[in-house]
């Protein structure tokens, strides 16, 4: 096995949160779906079964497919929030923890470069964690779909649309799209946490929170602007959605529910805007800033005395 | 004897303090060198320089490499054990073996397994579940299985009981050491190293105050134990140090005539600890 893969494995041995967090998240989502299925009289969208049945008969099969896919895609939201938190806590400790317990002396006694080490930690936070979350999302979607199918079959005849290949093609594509774009989108944040983790003399948590807050305050006082705050807000799931789904990303993705119809995109493929996302300057600026932070973290691990 | 480490005028300052102040020394292959000095003398800084973990002024070559620039290349040929606390506490024994086997090109798994088989360390234990002695044995097992030219030990037996310390050095000598290998070790427990070392390197306030083979030390340094009557005559021979012990006077000489000393009382080989005290306090006076 390749040396880099060993470094990744090492990280997963240490940070079990990589798979435990998505597992817990999936358990909550599936448990919630089952709980809601048992206790709620409403299926969704604030409609009762008669209204839903009515709507069901009005909608074209194509629209039903899109609606089912969209409902299942909502499962990604708690996972995206979970990834933000686990990325944060994993990354601020990734280079600080080994200094605190002096195990950095053991890791440094092995022929592994500092760049490889730092990149392995970046990879865990920006690739492995979103990938594990995506697996959790998919499992949750199957669970939620099963719970919903049972409930719907009991009330209406919609189950055919829940299990249609079109729905799952849509769902899987959307999962993959969100995963890949969010990996790229969060790089500067993770890189910043890693830099803090490499430099902080103590409490990387404090530094990771207070440094941006201080910078925002300073900006507000000196220039009277809120550029940094806007930039940081953009790196939240809200900002991510605005960039990967276009302007409608923050406004229900173009789904408008009416009494007897739903205005909606023809398919979920039409709401994904990969080319526009790739053309967003914020994406590339973020990646460049991330690269600078990572270079700083590698430099700090390489050249700063790690054991005093 | 090939030269493994060559250090000239190593200097390192941390703020106002000089951790190393023009230290020069060489270490040849196949030697077991004890780097000995009081707290804050610069031992750890010197080791860090040799391992490429700290940048120093002056020139330093380890295995023909500049340790600071070529740290990764050096790490393939140099093993290192700091004190017992550095193995990460969450790591499981089998993970440690797998990982080192995965990243180190010169790791021989069978040797590591062989050594561990003689201990009571379980493969599934985490480091935090092991005793200090076991952690040191695990670390030693990992390091001994690496085909390295140079092994650097920094206070490897700190905090261990006598049995563990003895087991550590026994394993090192019988299972690890051969003519191809070199060990550089720092410790405060000098008496344990008495019969192990081939070379002595005393360091005090950043300077090397003694750099000698043990054989030369035996020829050059003598300890004389006399009664009070001979004390003045003994002092005339310019001892390095003098102390009184139960009414007897104990003198330590450098380069004195052994026969002349013999006239005055009982001549012995000084222990490393006595020599250390004489050298370091002599330097301070």
Coordinates of C-alpha atoms in Angstrom, one line a residue:
Chain A
X1 CA 0.0 0.0 0.0
X2 CA 1.1 3.5 -0.9
X3 CA 2.6 5.6 1.9
X4 CA 0.0 8.3 1.5
X5 CA -2.8 5.8 2.0
X6 CA -1.1 4.7 5.2
X7 CA -1.2 8.3 6.4
X8 CA -4.9 8.4 5.6
X9 CA -5.4 5.2 7.5
X10 CA -3.5 6.5 10.5
X11 CA -5.8 9.6 10.6
X12 CA -8.9 7.4 10.5
X13 CA -7.5 5.2 13.3
X14 CA -7.1 8.3 15.4
X15 CA -10.1 10.3 14.5
X16 CA -12.9 7.8 14.6
X17 CA -15.3 10.8 14.3
X18 CA -14.7 10.4 10.5
X19 CA -17.2 7.5 10.4
X20 CA -18.9 7.8 13.8
X21 CA -20.4 11.2 13.1
X22 CA -22.1 10.2 9.8
X23 CA -23.3 7.0 11.4
X24 CA -24.9 8.9 14.2
X25 CA -26.3 11.5 11.8
X26 CA -27.8 8.7 9.6
X27 CA -29.3 7.0 12.7
X28 CA -31.0 10.3 13.7
X29 CA -32.3 11.0 10.2
X30 CA -33.7 7.5 9.7
X31 CA -35.0 7.4 13.3
X32 CA -36.6 10.8 12.8
X33 CA -38.3 9.6 9.5
X34 CA -39.7 6.5 11.3
X35 CA -40.8 8.5 14.2
X36 CA -42.5 11.1 12.0
X37 CA -44.1 8.3 9.9
X38 CA -45.7 6.9 13.0
X39 CA -46.8 10.1 14.8
X40 CA -47.5 12.6 12.1
X41 CA -50.8 12.7 10.2
X42 CA -49.3 15.0 7.6
X43 CA -47.1 13.5 4.9
X44 CA -45.3 16.6 3.8
X45 CA -45.5 20.1 2.6
X46 CA -48.2 20.9 5.2
X47 CA -50.9 19.0 3.3
X48 CA -53.1 16.3 4.7
X49 CA -53.6 13.0 2.9
X50 CA -56.6 14.1 0.9
X51 CA -54.9 17.2 -0.4
X52 CA -51.8 15.3 -1.2
X53 CA -53.7 12.6 -3.0
X54 CA -55.4 15.4 -4.9
X55 CA -52.1 16.9 -5.8
X56 CA -50.8 13.5 -6.7
X57 CA -53.4 13.0 -9.3
X58 CA -52.8 16.5 -10.8
X59 CA -49.1 16.1 -11.2
X60 CA -47.3 14.5 -14.2
X61 CA -45.2 11.5 -13.5
X62 CA -42.1 13.6 -14.4
X63 CA -43.0 16.2 -11.8
X64 CA -43.6 13.4 -9.2
X65 CA -40.2 12.0 -9.9
X66 CA -38.6 15.5 -9.4
X67 CA -40.6 16.0 -6.2
X68 CA -39.7 12.7 -4.8
X69 CA -36.0 13.2 -5.6
X70 CA -36.1 16.7 -4.1
X71 CA -37.7 15.5 -0.9
X72 CA -35.0 12.8 -0.5
X73 CA -32.2 15.3 -1.4
X74 CA -33.2 17.4 1.7
X75 CA -31.5 14.7 3.7
X76 CA -28.2 16.1 2.7
X77 CA -28.7 19.3 4.8
X78 CA -28.1 17.9 8.3
X79 CA -25.0 16.0 6.9
X80 CA -23.6 19.1 5.4
X81 CA -23.9 20.9 8.7
X82 CA -22.4 17.8 10.5
X83 CA -19.4 17.9 8.0
X84 CA -18.7 21.5 8.8
X85 CA -18.5 20.8 12.5
X86 CA -16.4 17.6 12.2
X87 CA -14.1 19.3 9.8
X88 CA -13.6 22.1 12.2
X89 CA -12.9 20.0 15.3
X90 CA -10.8 17.5 13.4
X91 CA -8.7 20.1 11.7
X92 CA -8.0 22.4 14.7
X93 CA -6.6 19.4 16.6
X94 CA -4.9 17.6 13.6
X95 CA -1.5 19.4 14.0
X96 CA -1.9 20.7 17.6
X97 CA -2.7 17.4 19.3
X98 CA 0.6 15.8 18.2
X99 CA 2.5 18.7 19.6
X100 CA 0.6 18.6 22.8
X101 CA 1.3 15.0 23.6
X102 CA 4.7 15.2 21.9
X103 CA 3.9 12.2 19.6
X104 CA 5.1 14.5 16.8
X105 CA 8.6 13.3 17.8
X106 CA 7.5 9.8 17.0
X107 CA 5.9 10.7 13.7
X108 CA 8.9 12.8 12.7
X109 CA 11.3 9.9 13.4
X110 CA 9.8 8.1 10.4
X111 CA 10.6 9.0 6.8
X112 CA 7.4 10.9 6.1
X113 CA 7.7 14.4 4.9
X114 CA 5.8 17.3 6.6
X115 CA 4.1 18.1 3.3
X116 CA 2.7 14.5 3.0
X117 CA 1.6 14.6 6.6
X118 CA -0.3 17.9 6.3
X119 CA -1.8 16.9 2.9
X120 CA -3.0 13.7 4.4
X121 CA -4.9 15.6 7.1
X122 CA -6.3 18.0 4.5
X123 CA -7.4 15.0 2.5
X124 CA -9.2 13.5 5.4
X125 CA -11.0 16.7 6.2
X126 CA -11.9 17.7 2.6
X127 CA -12.3 14.3 0.9
X128 CA -12.7 11.4 3.3
X129 CA -15.2 13.3 5.6
X130 CA -17.5 14.4 2.8
X131 CA -17.2 11.0 1.2
X132 CA -18.2 9.3 4.5
X133 CA -21.0 11.8 4.8
X134 CA -22.2 11.0 1.3
X135 CA -22.3 7.3 2.2
X136 CA -24.3 8.3 5.3
X137 CA -26.6 10.5 3.1
X138 CA -27.3 7.6 0.7
X139 CA -28.0 5.1 3.5
X140 CA -30.3 7.7 5.1
X141 CA -32.1 8.3 1.8
X142 CA -32.8 4.6 1.5
X143 CA -34.1 4.5 5.1
X144 CA -36.2 7.6 4.7
X145 CA -37.5 6.4 1.4
X146 CA -38.5 3.0 3.0
X147 CA -40.2 4.8 5.9
X148 CA -42.0 7.2 3.5
X149 CA -43.0 4.4 1.1
X150 CA -44.7 2.4 3.9
X151 CA -46.5 5.5 5.1
X152 CA -47.5 6.6 1.5
X153 CA -48.6 3.1 0.5
X154 CA -50.9 3.1 3.5
X155 CA -52.5 6.4 2.3
X156 CA -52.0 7.0 -1.4
X157 CA -50.4 5.2 -4.4
X158 CA -47.2 7.2 -4.7
X159 CA -44.7 4.5 -3.9
X160 CA -44.0 3.7 -7.5
X161 CA -42.3 7.1 -7.8
X162 CA -40.2 6.7 -4.7
X163 CA -38.4 3.7 -6.1
X164 CA -38.2 4.7 -9.7
X165 CA -34.8 4.6 -11.3
X166 CA -35.3 8.2 -12.5
X167 CA -35.7 9.3 -8.9
X168 CA -32.6 7.5 -7.7
X169 CA -30.5 8.6 -10.7
X170 CA -31.5 12.2 -9.7
X171 CA -30.8 11.6 -6.0
X172 CA -27.4 10.0 -6.5
X173 CA -26.4 12.7 -9.0
X174 CA -27.4 15.4 -6.6
X175 CA -25.6 13.7 -3.7
X176 CA -22.4 13.4 -5.8
X177 CA -22.7 16.9 -7.0
X178 CA -23.1 18.4 -3.5
X179 CA -20.2 16.2 -2.2
X180 CA -17.7 17.2 -4.9
X181 CA -18.6 20.9 -4.8
X182 CA -18.6 21.1 -1.0
X183 CA -15.2 19.4 -0.9
X184 CA -13.8 22.2 -3.1
X185 CA -15.8 24.9 -1.3
X186 CA -14.6 24.1 2.2
X187 CA -10.9 23.9 1.3
X188 CA -10.0 27.4 2.5
X189 CA -11.8 26.9 5.8
X190 CA -10.1 23.6 6.5
X191 CA -6.7 25.0 5.4
X192 CA -7.2 27.9 7.8
X193 CA -8.0 25.5 10.7
X194 CA -4.9 23.4 9.9
X195 CA -2.7 26.5 9.8
X196 CA -4.1 27.5 13.2
X197 CA -3.6 24.0 14.5
X198 CA 0.1 24.1 13.3
X199 CA 0.8 27.6 14.8
X200 CA -1.4 28.0 18.0
X201 CA 0.8 27.9 21.1
X202 CA -2.4 26.7 23.0
X203 CA -6.1 26.4 22.5
X204 CA -6.4 26.2 18.7
X205 CA -10.2 26.4 19.2
X206 CA -9.8 29.9 20.7
X207 CA -7.5 31.0 18.0
X208 CA -9.7 29.6 15.2
X209 CA -12.7 31.5 16.5
X210 CA -11.1 34.7 17.9
X211 CA -8.7 35.4 15.0
X212 CA -11.5 35.7 12.4
X213 CA -13.8 37.6 14.9
X214 CA -11.0 40.0 15.7
X215 CA -10.2 40.5 12.0
X216 CA -13.9 41.2 11.3
X217 CA -14.1 43.7 14.1
X218 CA -10.9 45.4 13.0
X219 CA -12.2 45.6 9.4
X220 CA -15.5 47.1 10.7
X221 CA -13.7 49.7 12.8
X222 CA -11.0 50.7 10.3
X223 CA -12.7 50.4 7.0
X224 CA -16.4 50.3 8.0
X225 CA -16.9 47.3 5.8
X226 CA -18.0 43.7 6.3
X227 CA -16.1 41.9 3.5
X228 CA -14.6 39.2 5.7
X229 CA -18.0 38.5 7.3
X230 CA -19.6 38.2 3.9
X231 CA -16.8 35.9 2.7
X232 CA -17.1 33.6 5.7
X233 CA -20.9 33.5 5.4
X234 CA -20.4 32.4 1.8
X235 CA -18.5 29.3 3.1
X236 CA -21.5 28.0 5.0
X237 CA -24.0 25.6 3.4
X238 CA -26.2 28.6 2.5
X239 CA -23.4 30.2 0.5
X240 CA -22.6 26.8 -1.0
X241 CA -26.1 26.3 -2.3
X242 CA -26.2 29.8 -3.7
X243 CA -23.2 28.9 -5.8
X244 CA -23.9 25.4 -6.9
X245 CA -27.6 25.9 -7.7
X246 CA -27.4 29.4 -9.0
X247 CA -29.4 32.3 -7.4
X248 CA -32.4 30.1 -6.6
X249 CA -30.2 28.0 -4.4
X250 CA -31.2 29.9 -1.3
X251 CA -34.9 30.1 -2.3
X252 CA -36.3 26.6 -2.5
X253 CA -34.5 25.7 -5.7
X254 CA -37.4 26.9 -7.8
X255 CA -40.0 24.7 -6.2
X256 CA -43.2 26.5 -5.5
X257 CA -46.1 24.6 -4.0
X258 CA -49.7 25.6 -4.9
X259 CA -53.0 24.1 -4.0
X260 CA -53.3 21.9 -7.1
X261 CA -49.9 22.1 -8.7
X262 CA -46.2 22.5 -8.1
X263 CA -44.1 24.9 -10.1
X264 CA -40.7 23.2 -10.3
X265 CA -37.7 22.5 -12.5
X266 CA -38.2 19.7 -15.0
X267 CA -35.5 17.6 -13.4
X268 CA -32.9 18.0 -10.7
X269 CA -30.2 18.0 -13.4
X270 CA -31.5 21.4 -14.6
X271 CA -30.9 23.0 -11.1
X272 CA -27.3 21.8 -10.9
X273 CA -25.0 24.4 -12.3
X274 CA -21.5 22.8 -12.4
X275 CA -20.1 25.0 -15.1
X276 CA -21.3 28.2 -13.4
X277 CA -19.9 26.9 -10.1
X278 CA -16.5 26.2 -11.8
X279 CA -16.7 29.7 -13.3
X280 CA -17.2 31.3 -9.8
X281 CA -14.2 33.5 -8.9
X282 CA -14.9 32.8 -5.2
X283 CA -14.2 29.1 -5.8
X284 CA -10.7 29.8 -7.2
X285 CA -9.9 32.6 -4.8
X286 CA -10.8 30.2 -2.0
X287 CA -8.6 27.5 -3.4
X288 CA -5.6 29.9 -3.8
X289 CA -6.1 31.2 -0.2
X290 CA -6.4 27.5 0.9
X291 CA -3.1 26.6 -0.8
X292 CA -1.3 29.5 0.9
X293 CA -2.6 28.4 4.3
X294 CA -1.6 24.8 3.6
X295 CA 1.9 26.0 2.6
X296 CA 2.0 27.9 5.9
X297 CA 1.0 24.8 7.9
X298 CA 3.6 22.6 6.1
X299 CA 6.2 25.3 6.8
X300 CA 5.3 25.5 10.5
X301 CA 5.5 21.8 11.0
X302 CA 8.7 21.6 9.1
X303 CA 10.6 24.5 10.5
X304 CA 9.2 25.5 13.8
X305 CA 10.5 23.7 16.9
X306 CA 7.7 21.4 17.7
X307 CA 8.5 20.3 21.2
X308 CA 9.0 23.4 23.4
Chain B
X1 CA 36.3 3.6 11.4
X2 CA 34.1 5.7 9.2
X3 CA 32.8 9.0 10.5
X4 CA 29.1 9.1 10.9
X5 CA 28.5 12.4 12.5
X6 CA 30.8 15.4 12.1
X7 CA 29.9 18.6 14.0
X8 CA 31.9 21.7 13.9
X9 CA 31.2 24.9 15.9
X10 CA 27.5 24.1 16.4
X11 CA 25.8 27.1 17.8
X12 CA 22.2 27.6 18.7
X13 CA 20.6 30.4 20.6
X14 CA 17.1 30.6 22.0
X15 CA 16.5 34.2 22.7
X16 CA 19.2 35.2 25.1
X17 CA 20.3 31.7 26.1
X18 CA 22.9 29.8 24.1
X19 CA 21.9 26.2 24.0
X20 CA 24.9 25.3 22.0
X21 CA 28.0 27.4 22.0
X22 CA 30.5 26.2 19.4
X23 CA 30.2 22.5 20.1
X24 CA 32.4 20.3 18.0
X25 CA 32.5 16.5 18.0
X26 CA 32.7 13.4 15.8
X27 CA 31.0 10.1 16.1
X28 CA 32.4 7.0 14.3
X29 CA 30.5 4.0 13.2
X30 CA 30.1 1.0 15.4
X31 CA 30.4 3.2 18.6
X32 CA 28.1 3.7 21.5
X33 CA 28.4 7.3 22.5
X34 CA 27.1 8.7 25.7
X35 CA 26.2 12.4 25.5
X36 CA 26.2 13.5 29.0
X37 CA 25.6 16.9 30.6
X38 CA 23.7 18.7 33.4
X39 CA 20.2 20.0 32.7
X40 CA 20.1 22.7 30.1
X41 CA 23.6 21.9 28.9
X42 CA 22.5 21.6 25.3
X43 CA 22.2 17.8 25.0
X44 CA 18.7 17.7 23.6
X45 CA 19.5 20.6 21.3
X46 CA 22.5 18.7 20.0
X47 CA 20.4 15.6 19.4
X48 CA 17.7 17.7 17.6
X49 CA 20.4 19.2 15.4
X50 CA 21.7 15.7 14.5
X51 CA 18.1 14.6 13.8
X52 CA 17.4 17.6 11.6
X53 CA 14.7 18.9 13.9
X54 CA 16.5 22.1 14.8
X55 CA 18.6 24.4 12.6
X56 CA 22.0 25.3 14.0
X57 CA 24.9 27.5 12.9
X58 CA 28.2 25.8 12.2
X59 CA 28.6 22.8 10.0
X60 CA 27.0 19.4 10.7
X61 CA 27.1 16.3 8.6
X62 CA 25.2 13.1 9.5
X63 CA 25.8 10.0 7.2
X64 CA 27.1 12.5 4.7
X65 CA 23.8 14.5 4.7
X66 CA 22.9 17.9 6.0
X67 CA 20.3 16.7 8.6
X68 CA 18.2 19.9 8.4
X69 CA 17.9 20.0 4.7
X70 CA 17.7 16.2 4.0
X71 CA 15.6 15.2 7.0
X72 CA 13.4 12.8 5.1
X73 CA 16.4 11.0 3.5
X74 CA 18.1 10.9 6.9
X75 CA 14.9 9.5 8.6
X76 CA 15.3 6.3 6.5
X77 CA 18.7 5.6 8.0
X78 CA 18.4 7.1 11.5
X79 CA 16.1 5.9 14.2
X80 CA 15.1 7.9 17.2
X81 CA 13.6 7.3 20.6
X82 CA 12.8 10.3 22.8
X83 CA 11.6 9.7 26.3
X84 CA 8.8 7.2 26.9
X85 CA 5.9 9.6 26.4
X86 CA 6.1 10.1 22.6
X87 CA 4.1 7.1 21.3
X88 CA 0.6 8.4 20.8
X89 CA -1.7 7.0 23.5
X90 CA -4.6 6.2 21.2
X91 CA -2.4 3.9 18.9
X92 CA -2.9 0.2 19.1
X93 CA 0.1 -2.1 19.1
X94 CA -0.8 -3.8 15.8
X95 CA -1.6 -0.4 14.2
X96 CA 1.9 0.9 15.2
X97 CA 3.5 -2.1 13.6
X98 CA 1.3 -1.9 10.4
X99 CA 2.0 1.8 10.1
X100 CA 5.8 1.7 10.5
X101 CA 5.9 -1.3 8.1
X102 CA 3.8 0.8 5.7
X103 CA 5.9 3.9 5.6
X104 CA 9.4 2.7 6.4
X105 CA 11.4 1.2 3.6
X106 CA 13.9 -0.5 5.9
X107 CA 11.5 -2.0 8.5
X108 CA 11.6 -5.7 9.0
X109 CA 8.4 -6.9 10.4
X110 CA 9.5 -10.4 11.4
X111 CA 12.2 -8.9 13.7
X112 CA 9.7 -6.7 15.4
X113 CA 7.3 -9.6 15.9
X114 CA 10.1 -11.7 17.2
X115 CA 11.0 -9.2 19.8
X116 CA 7.5 -8.5 20.8
X117 CA 6.8 -12.2 21.2
X118 CA 9.2 -12.2 24.1
X119 CA 7.2 -9.5 25.9
X120 CA 3.7 -9.7 27.4
X121 CA 2.5 -6.9 25.1
X122 CA -0.8 -7.7 23.5
X123 CA -1.3 -6.7 19.8
X124 CA -4.8 -5.3 20.5
X125 CA -3.8 -3.1 23.4
X126 CA -3.7 0.7 23.0
X127 CA -0.5 2.4 24.1
X128 CA -2.5 4.1 26.9
X129 CA -3.2 0.7 28.4
X130 CA 0.5 -0.3 28.6
X131 CA 2.8 0.4 31.4
X132 CA 5.7 2.8 30.9
X133 CA 8.1 -0.2 30.7
X134 CA 6.0 -1.9 28.0
X135 CA 5.7 1.3 26.0
X136 CA 9.5 1.6 25.9
X137 CA 9.7 -2.1 24.9
X138 CA 7.2 -1.5 22.1
X139 CA 9.1 1.5 20.9
X140 CA 12.3 -0.4 21.1
X141 CA 10.8 -3.3 19.1
X142 CA 9.7 -0.9 16.4
X143 CA 13.1 0.8 16.2
X144 CA 15.2 -2.3 16.5
X145 CA 13.4 -3.7 13.4
X146 CA 14.5 -0.8 11.4
X147 CA 17.7 -1.4 9.6
X148 CA 19.2 1.9 10.6
X149 CA 22.8 3.1 10.7
X150 CA 22.3 5.4 13.6
X151 CA 20.1 5.1 16.6
X152 CA 19.5 8.2 18.7
X153 CA 18.2 7.8 22.2
X154 CA 17.2 10.8 24.3
X155 CA 16.6 9.8 28.0
X156 CA 15.1 6.5 26.8
X157 CA 14.7 5.1 30.3
X158 CA 13.3 8.2 32.0
X159 CA 10.8 7.2 34.6
X160 CA 11.3 3.5 34.3
X161 CA 12.0 1.1 37.2
X162 CA 15.3 -0.7 37.5
X163 CA 14.0 -3.9 35.9
X164 CA 12.7 -2.1 32.8
X165 CA 15.8 -0.1 32.5
X166 CA 18.0 -3.2 32.6
X167 CA 15.8 -5.0 30.2
X168 CA 16.0 -2.0 27.8
X169 CA 19.8 -1.9 27.7
X170 CA 20.1 -5.7 27.6
X171 CA 17.9 -5.9 24.5
X172 CA 19.7 -3.0 22.9
X173 CA 23.1 -4.7 23.4
X174 CA 22.2 -8.3 22.6
X175 CA 19.6 -7.9 19.9
X176 CA 20.5 -4.6 18.2
X177 CA 24.1 -3.6 18.4
X178 CA 26.6 -4.8 15.9
X179 CA 29.6 -3.4 14.1
X180 CA 27.5 -1.7 11.5
X181 CA 25.4 0.3 13.9
X182 CA 26.0 3.3 16.0
X183 CA 24.1 4.6 19.1
X184 CA 24.1 8.1 20.4
X185 CA 22.4 8.2 23.8
X186 CA 21.8 10.9 26.5
X187 CA 20.8 10.0 30.0
X188 CA 21.0 11.1 33.6
X189 CA 21.5 7.6 34.8
X190 CA 25.2 7.4 33.8
X191 CA 26.0 4.5 36.1
X192 CA 23.8 2.3 34.0
X193 CA 25.8 3.1 30.9
X194 CA 29.2 2.5 32.5
X195 CA 29.8 -0.8 30.9
X196 CA 28.0 -0.2 27.7
X197 CA 29.5 3.0 26.3
X198 CA 32.5 3.0 24.0
X199 CA 32.8 6.8 23.9
X200 CA 32.1 9.7 26.2
X201 CA 31.0 13.1 25.2
X202 CA 30.5 15.6 28.1
X203 CA 28.7 18.8 27.3
X204 CA 28.3 21.8 29.6
X205 CA 26.7 25.2 28.8
X206 CA 26.7 24.4 25.1
X207 CA 30.4 23.4 24.9
X208 CA 32.0 20.0 24.6
X209 CA 34.2 19.5 27.7
X210 CA 35.2 16.0 27.1
X211 CA 35.3 13.9 23.9
X212 CA 37.1 10.6 24.5
X213 CA 36.9 6.9 24.1
X214 CA 36.4 4.9 27.2
X215 CA 39.8 3.3 26.7
X216 CA 41.5 6.7 26.7
X217 CA 39.5 7.7 29.7
X218 CA 40.8 4.7 31.6
X219 CA 44.4 5.6 30.6
X220 CA 44.1 9.3 31.3
X221 CA 42.0 9.7 34.4
X222 CA 42.8 8.3 37.8
X223 CA 41.1 8.5 41.2
X224 CA 43.3 8.5 44.3
X225 CA 42.1 7.8 47.8
X226 CA 44.4 8.8 50.6
X227 CA 44.5 9.6 54.3
X228 CA 44.8 13.2 55.6
X229 CA 48.6 12.8 55.9
X230 CA 49.1 12.4 52.2
X231 CA 46.6 15.1 51.2
X232 CA 49.0 17.9 50.7
X233 CA 51.3 15.8 48.6
X234 CA 48.3 14.7 46.6
X235 CA 47.2 18.4 46.1
X236 CA 50.6 19.2 44.8
X237 CA 50.0 16.9 41.8
X238 CA 47.2 19.3 40.7
X239 CA 44.1 17.2 40.9
X240 CA 40.9 18.1 38.9
X241 CA 38.9 17.8 42.0
X242 CA 39.0 16.9 45.7
X243 CA 36.4 15.7 48.1
X244 CA 36.3 14.2 51.5
X245 CA 34.6 10.9 52.2
X246 CA 34.5 9.4 55.7
X247 CA 37.8 11.0 56.7
X248 CA 39.5 9.9 53.5
X249 CA 40.4 12.3 50.7
X250 CA 39.4 11.5 47.2
X251 CA 41.3 13.2 44.3
X252 CA 40.7 12.9 40.6
X253 CA 43.6 13.5 38.2
X254 CA 43.8 14.1 34.5
X255 CA 47.0 12.9 32.8
X256 CA 48.8 12.3 36.0
X257 CA 51.6 9.7 36.5
X258 CA 49.9 6.6 37.8
X259 CA 53.1 5.4 39.6
X260 CA 53.5 8.7 41.4
X261 CA 49.9 8.4 42.6
X262 CA 50.5 4.9 43.7
X263 CA 53.0 6.1 46.3
X264 CA 50.3 8.2 47.9
X265 CA 47.4 5.8 48.3
X266 CA 44.9 3.6 46.5
X267 CA 44.5 4.4 42.8
X268 CA 41.2 3.5 41.1
X269 CA 39.5 3.9 37.8
X270 CA 37.0 6.8 38.4
X271 CA 33.4 6.2 37.6
X272 CA 31.7 8.2 34.9
X273 CA 29.7 9.9 37.5
X274 CA 32.8 11.0 39.4
X275 CA 34.5 12.1 36.2
X276 CA 31.4 14.0 35.2
X277 CA 31.2 15.9 38.5
X278 CA 34.9 16.7 38.4
X279 CA 34.8 17.9 34.8
X280 CA 31.6 20.0 35.1
X281 CA 32.4 21.5 38.5
X282 CA 36.0 22.1 37.4
X283 CA 34.8 23.9 34.4
X284 CA 32.5 26.0 36.6
X285 CA 35.1 27.0 39.1

